[in-house]
Amino acid sequence: MLLINVIIRLSIDTFFMCFVQPLNAKNSMDQNSPFYQHVLTRVIKHYLRDLTNFEKSNPAYSLVSNLTWKYFFKSRAFIQSHNIIELSQVEDVNDSEGVLITVSCRPKIHDLIIFYVPNIPLFGSEPYFYVEYLTTLHSLLLLQGFDSPAIFINKFPEICKESPLEYCLKVFIESLIKIVSENPNSKIVLMGDSLGATLILNYLSIKNNVFVNDAFNDLNNMIVSKDNDLNPFAVLLISPIVNFSKNLEDVRCSDYLGQSTINNYGSFYCTDISKEQFSASNWKLVEMWNRIVPNGGMVITFGDEELQSNEISEMCKIAFETNRVKIVKKANKGHCWPLMSFLTEETQDEKEDSCFLFAGMLSRMVLYQTENYRDPERSHEPMNLLTIDDDHL
Ligand SMILES: *[C@@H]1O[C@H](CO)[C@@H](O)[C@H](O)[C@H]1NC(C)=O
Ligand SMILES: *[C@@H]1O[C@H](CO)[C@@H](O)[C@H](O)[C@H]1NC(C)=O
Ligand SMILES: CC(=O)N[C@H]1CO[C@H](CO)[C@@H](O)[C@@H]1O
């Protein structure tokens, strides 16, 4: 029923936009994307006003509901005869709550585990949104030479949608401790989008004592009291939100994530938005980033049309000086472009482009550090998936 609502909504919006907004008047982001993307961003923008009201009876709920995405995933996988994803298997896990993607026919010892932190206010409690995208990435990791990669999507309780950073971090750290202690020899990569990416940055700054702050001491004790090394090997961030300062004038931005949504995020996520530890765009010292960026490196990707594009650029310039950060700035794209492209591009190649890119980067960052790859009996050599001629960016 909810799904039908959205479909009706989508078609009404499409109908209106065909009249109200002629194609040649679209902004550069929409001109360079399929029409679907134009429609989807308009619908998301409309519903983001309801952000804190995603009750199950709200039609907007079906946009995020894991039931919707589970159904989409199953039917699309069937239509495509499980093409390339046939080796990846998806299961719900109960002890550290979330969804786990693994390989059915490979050893239980994972050489690589991607710990995915969802965009908490939207999809934190509905992890199925990410399953299709991450399953595609997972199968490409297999082709890139990983022996038994796994991807864990962390599920956050509903209450986290409107909880401060500290509470979300607690959920995150509890799951991370479980994953790390169950897989002591795996290389852990933290990956997240939007507010999830922000949470990862905040986590790394607290873990590495970048700020001295009483409120964080409890969390720090929790991290330190465990024997496990909870520093990830590497990090991959998609469009982190880096500035929570309120801007009262409504900045004009063609992207779906606008200032009012960020104000909204900030009002529950930050106990005090003026404090510098919440907004990574205020972290101006290379010394800070030297502590934050893990040894294996950090990839930061964003679109040049998103609201905080300049702030992320400036932040990246400082982080770049650590020599361990790679920046991927995509032209004519908005907030979380890999996911938006995946949902709306028409050809399979274009949809999966970001998965190819990320799988290639992860293999360059991590593969040589895994034992299986160096072992003559167990190694799977990478296939060269990226060709120089393809224009990936
Ligand atoms: C997880 O919990 C659900 C319902 O509580 C149950 O049906 C399922 O068997 C459990 N899965 C595992 C692996 O324990
Ligand atoms: C953060 O946003 C505020 C309001 O838009 C702006 O005044 C400030 O310069 C921004 N901070 C940085 C570091 O870009
Ligand atoms: C993994 C997960 O969160 N599953 C939930 C998806 O949504 C349905 C309906 O809301 C729940 O019953 C599942 O537990």
Short mmCIF file of N, CA and C in Angstrom, two decimals, residues 316-389:
data_model
loop_
_atom_site.label_atom_id
_atom_site.label_comp_id
_atom_site.label_asym_id
_atom_site.label_seq_id
_atom_site.Cartn_x
_atom_site.Cartn_y
_atom_site.Cartn_z
N CYS A 316 39.33 18.73 2.75
CA CYS A 316 40.17 17.71 2.09
C CYS A 316 41.58 18.24 1.84
N LYS A 317 41.68 19.53 1.52
CA LYS A 317 43.00 20.10 1.23
C LYS A 317 43.93 19.92 2.43
N ILE A 318 43.37 20.11 3.64
CA ILE A 318 44.20 19.95 4.84
C ILE A 318 44.49 18.47 5.07
N ALA A 319 43.45 17.65 4.96
CA ALA A 319 43.63 16.21 5.20
C ALA A 319 44.63 15.62 4.19
N PHE A 320 44.61 16.16 2.99
CA PHE A 320 45.46 15.67 1.91
C PHE A 320 46.94 15.71 2.29
N GLU A 321 47.29 16.69 3.12
CA GLU A 321 48.70 16.88 3.48
C GLU A 321 49.24 15.74 4.33
N THR A 322 48.36 14.86 4.83
CA THR A 322 48.85 13.71 5.59
C THR A 322 49.47 12.68 4.65
N ASN A 323 49.28 12.84 3.34
CA ASN A 323 49.76 11.87 2.34
C ASN A 323 49.03 10.52 2.40
N ARG A 324 47.93 10.46 3.12
CA ARG A 324 47.22 9.19 3.18
C ARG A 324 45.76 9.35 2.74
N VAL A 325 45.43 10.50 2.15
CA VAL A 325 44.04 10.75 1.78
C VAL A 325 43.91 10.86 0.27
N LYS A 326 42.89 10.18 -0.26
CA LYS A 326 42.58 10.32 -1.68
C LYS A 326 41.23 11.01 -1.82
N ILE A 327 41.16 11.97 -2.73
CA ILE A 327 39.94 12.75 -2.89
C ILE A 327 39.32 12.48 -4.25
N VAL A 328 38.05 12.14 -4.26
CA VAL A 328 37.36 11.91 -5.53
C VAL A 328 36.20 12.90 -5.62
N LYS A 329 36.37 13.93 -6.46
CA LYS A 329 35.34 14.95 -6.57
C LYS A 329 34.68 14.76 -7.93
N LYS A 330 33.41 14.46 -7.92
CA LYS A 330 32.74 14.11 -9.17
C LYS A 330 32.00 15.33 -9.73
N ALA A 331 32.21 15.59 -11.00
CA ALA A 331 31.60 16.77 -11.62
C ALA A 331 30.11 16.57 -11.90
N ASN A 332 29.35 17.61 -11.76
CA ASN A 332 27.91 17.61 -12.02
C ASN A 332 27.14 16.58 -11.19
N LYS A 333 27.61 16.35 -9.97
CA LYS A 333 26.90 15.39 -9.13
C LYS A 333 26.61 16.01 -7.78
N GLY A 334 25.62 15.42 -7.09
CA GLY A 334 25.21 15.97 -5.80
C GLY A 334 25.57 15.06 -4.65
N HIS A 335 24.85 15.27 -3.56
CA HIS A 335 25.08 14.55 -2.32
C HIS A 335 24.95 13.04 -2.54
N CYS A 336 25.92 12.31 -2.02
CA CYS A 336 25.92 10.85 -2.13
C CYS A 336 25.74 10.37 -3.57
N TRP A 337 26.51 10.91 -4.48
CA TRP A 337 26.33 10.58 -5.90
C TRP A 337 26.43 9.09 -6.22
N PRO A 338 27.27 8.30 -5.51
CA PRO A 338 27.33 6.88 -5.91
C PRO A 338 25.97 6.20 -5.75
N LEU A 339 25.28 6.51 -4.66
CA LEU A 339 23.99 5.86 -4.43
C LEU A 339 22.93 6.40 -5.38
N MET A 340 22.95 7.72 -5.61
CA MET A 340 21.96 8.30 -6.53
C MET A 340 22.15 7.74 -7.93
N SER A 341 23.40 7.64 -8.39
CA SER A 341 23.64 7.10 -9.73
C SER A 341 23.20 5.64 -9.79
N PHE A 342 23.48 4.93 -8.72
CA PHE A 342 23.11 3.52 -8.71
C PHE A 342 21.60 3.35 -8.86
N LEU A 343 20.84 4.25 -8.25
CA LEU A 343 19.38 4.12 -8.30
C LEU A 343 18.80 4.60 -9.62
N THR A 344 19.48 5.51 -10.31
CA THR A 344 18.79 6.15 -11.42
C THR A 344 19.44 6.01 -12.79
N GLU A 345 20.69 5.60 -12.89
CA GLU A 345 21.29 5.50 -14.22
C GLU A 345 20.60 4.39 -15.02
N GLU A 346 20.60 4.57 -16.34
CA GLU A 346 19.84 3.62 -17.15
C GLU A 346 20.63 2.38 -17.53
N THR A 347 21.93 2.55 -17.79
CA THR A 347 22.67 1.35 -18.20
C THR A 347 23.39 0.77 -16.99
N GLN A 348 23.56 -0.53 -17.03
CA GLN A 348 24.16 -1.24 -15.91
C GLN A 348 25.58 -0.71 -15.62
N ASP A 349 26.34 -0.44 -16.69
CA ASP A 349 27.70 0.08 -16.52
C ASP A 349 27.74 1.36 -15.71
N GLU A 350 26.86 2.28 -16.09
CA GLU A 350 26.84 3.58 -15.42
C GLU A 350 26.40 3.44 -13.98
N LYS A 351 25.38 2.59 -13.77
CA LYS A 351 24.90 2.36 -12.41
C LYS A 351 26.04 1.92 -11.51
N GLU A 352 26.81 0.96 -12.02
CA GLU A 352 27.79 0.29 -11.16
C GLU A 352 29.15 0.97 -11.16
N ASP A 353 29.26 2.08 -11.87
CA ASP A 353 30.55 2.72 -12.02
C ASP A 353 31.26 2.96 -10.69
N SER A 354 30.51 3.48 -9.70
CA SER A 354 31.17 3.80 -8.44
C SER A 354 31.61 2.52 -7.71
N CYS A 355 30.86 1.43 -7.91
CA CYS A 355 31.27 0.16 -7.28
C CYS A 355 32.60 -0.30 -7.88
N PHE A 356 32.74 -0.15 -9.21
CA PHE A 356 34.01 -0.51 -9.85
C PHE A 356 35.15 0.34 -9.30
N LEU A 357 34.88 1.65 -9.19
CA LEU A 357 35.91 2.55 -8.66
C LEU A 357 36.33 2.16 -7.26
N PHE A 358 35.34 1.97 -6.38
CA PHE A 358 35.65 1.68 -4.98
C PHE A 358 36.35 0.33 -4.84
N ALA A 359 35.89 -0.67 -5.62
CA ALA A 359 36.53 -1.99 -5.52
C ALA A 359 37.98 -1.88 -5.95
N GLY A 360 38.23 -1.10 -7.01
CA GLY A 360 39.61 -0.90 -7.48
C GLY A 360 40.45 -0.22 -6.42
N MET A 361 39.89 0.83 -5.79
CA MET A 361 40.66 1.55 -4.77
C MET A 361 40.93 0.66 -3.57
N LEU A 362 39.90 -0.08 -3.13
CA LEU A 362 40.09 -0.92 -1.94
C LEU A 362 41.13 -1.99 -2.19
N SER A 363 41.16 -2.53 -3.42
CA SER A 363 42.16 -3.57 -3.65
C SER A 363 43.56 -2.95 -3.63
N ARG A 364 43.70 -1.74 -4.16
CA ARG A 364 45.03 -1.09 -4.10
C ARG A 364 45.42 -0.76 -2.66
N MET A 365 44.44 -0.41 -1.84
CA MET A 365 44.76 -0.03 -0.46
C MET A 365 45.02 -1.24 0.43
N VAL A 366 44.23 -2.28 0.24
CA VAL A 366 44.18 -3.34 1.27
C VAL A 366 44.76 -4.67 0.81
N LEU A 367 44.60 -5.00 -0.46
CA LEU A 367 44.83 -6.38 -0.90
C LEU A 367 46.20 -6.92 -0.49
N TYR A 368 47.24 -6.13 -0.71
CA TYR A 368 48.59 -6.62 -0.44
C TYR A 368 48.82 -6.87 1.04
N GLN A 369 47.98 -6.26 1.87
CA GLN A 369 48.12 -6.44 3.32
C GLN A 369 47.43 -7.71 3.81
N THR A 370 46.75 -8.43 2.92
CA THR A 370 46.05 -9.63 3.38
C THR A 370 46.91 -10.85 3.10
N GLU A 371 46.88 -11.76 4.06
CA GLU A 371 47.74 -12.94 3.95
C GLU A 371 47.36 -13.81 2.76
N ASN A 372 46.06 -13.98 2.58
CA ASN A 372 45.61 -14.87 1.51
C ASN A 372 46.18 -14.48 0.16
N TYR A 373 46.27 -13.19 -0.08
CA TYR A 373 46.72 -12.74 -1.38
C TYR A 373 48.20 -13.07 -1.61
N ARG A 374 48.98 -13.04 -0.53
CA ARG A 374 50.41 -13.28 -0.69
C ARG A 374 50.75 -14.78 -0.67
N ASP A 375 49.80 -15.57 -0.21
CA ASP A 375 50.03 -17.00 -0.08
C ASP A 375 49.87 -17.69 -1.44
N PRO A 376 50.86 -18.47 -1.87
CA PRO A 376 50.79 -19.05 -3.22
C PRO A 376 49.62 -20.01 -3.40
N GLU A 377 49.20 -20.67 -2.32
CA GLU A 377 48.11 -21.65 -2.45
C GLU A 377 46.74 -20.98 -2.51
N ARG A 378 46.64 -19.85 -1.84
CA ARG A 378 45.29 -19.30 -1.63
C ARG A 378 44.97 -18.07 -2.47
N SER A 379 45.97 -17.51 -3.16
CA SER A 379 45.71 -16.20 -3.77
C SER A 379 44.81 -16.30 -5.01
N HIS A 380 44.01 -15.27 -5.19
CA HIS A 380 43.23 -15.10 -6.42
C HIS A 380 43.74 -13.80 -7.03
N GLU A 381 44.28 -13.86 -8.22
CA GLU A 381 44.81 -12.62 -8.78
C GLU A 381 43.66 -11.71 -9.23
N PRO A 382 43.84 -10.40 -9.07
CA PRO A 382 42.79 -9.46 -9.50
C PRO A 382 42.62 -9.49 -11.01
N MET A 383 41.42 -9.29 -11.45
CA MET A 383 41.20 -9.10 -12.87
C MET A 383 41.17 -7.61 -13.10
N ASN A 384 41.68 -7.18 -14.20
CA ASN A 384 41.74 -5.75 -14.43
C ASN A 384 40.38 -5.22 -14.89
N LEU A 385 39.66 -4.67 -13.93
CA LEU A 385 38.29 -4.26 -14.24
C LEU A 385 38.20 -2.83 -14.75
N LEU A 386 39.14 -2.00 -14.33
CA LEU A 386 39.09 -0.61 -14.77
C LEU A 386 39.95 -0.48 -16.01
N THR A 387 39.42 0.05 -17.05
CA THR A 387 40.25 0.27 -18.23
C THR A 387 40.53 1.76 -18.33
N ILE A 388 41.70 2.07 -18.84
CA ILE A 388 42.12 3.46 -18.88
C ILE A 388 41.21 4.27 -19.81
N ASP A 389 40.69 3.63 -20.83
CA ASP A 389 39.89 4.36 -21.81
C ASP A 389 38.52 4.78 -21.28
#
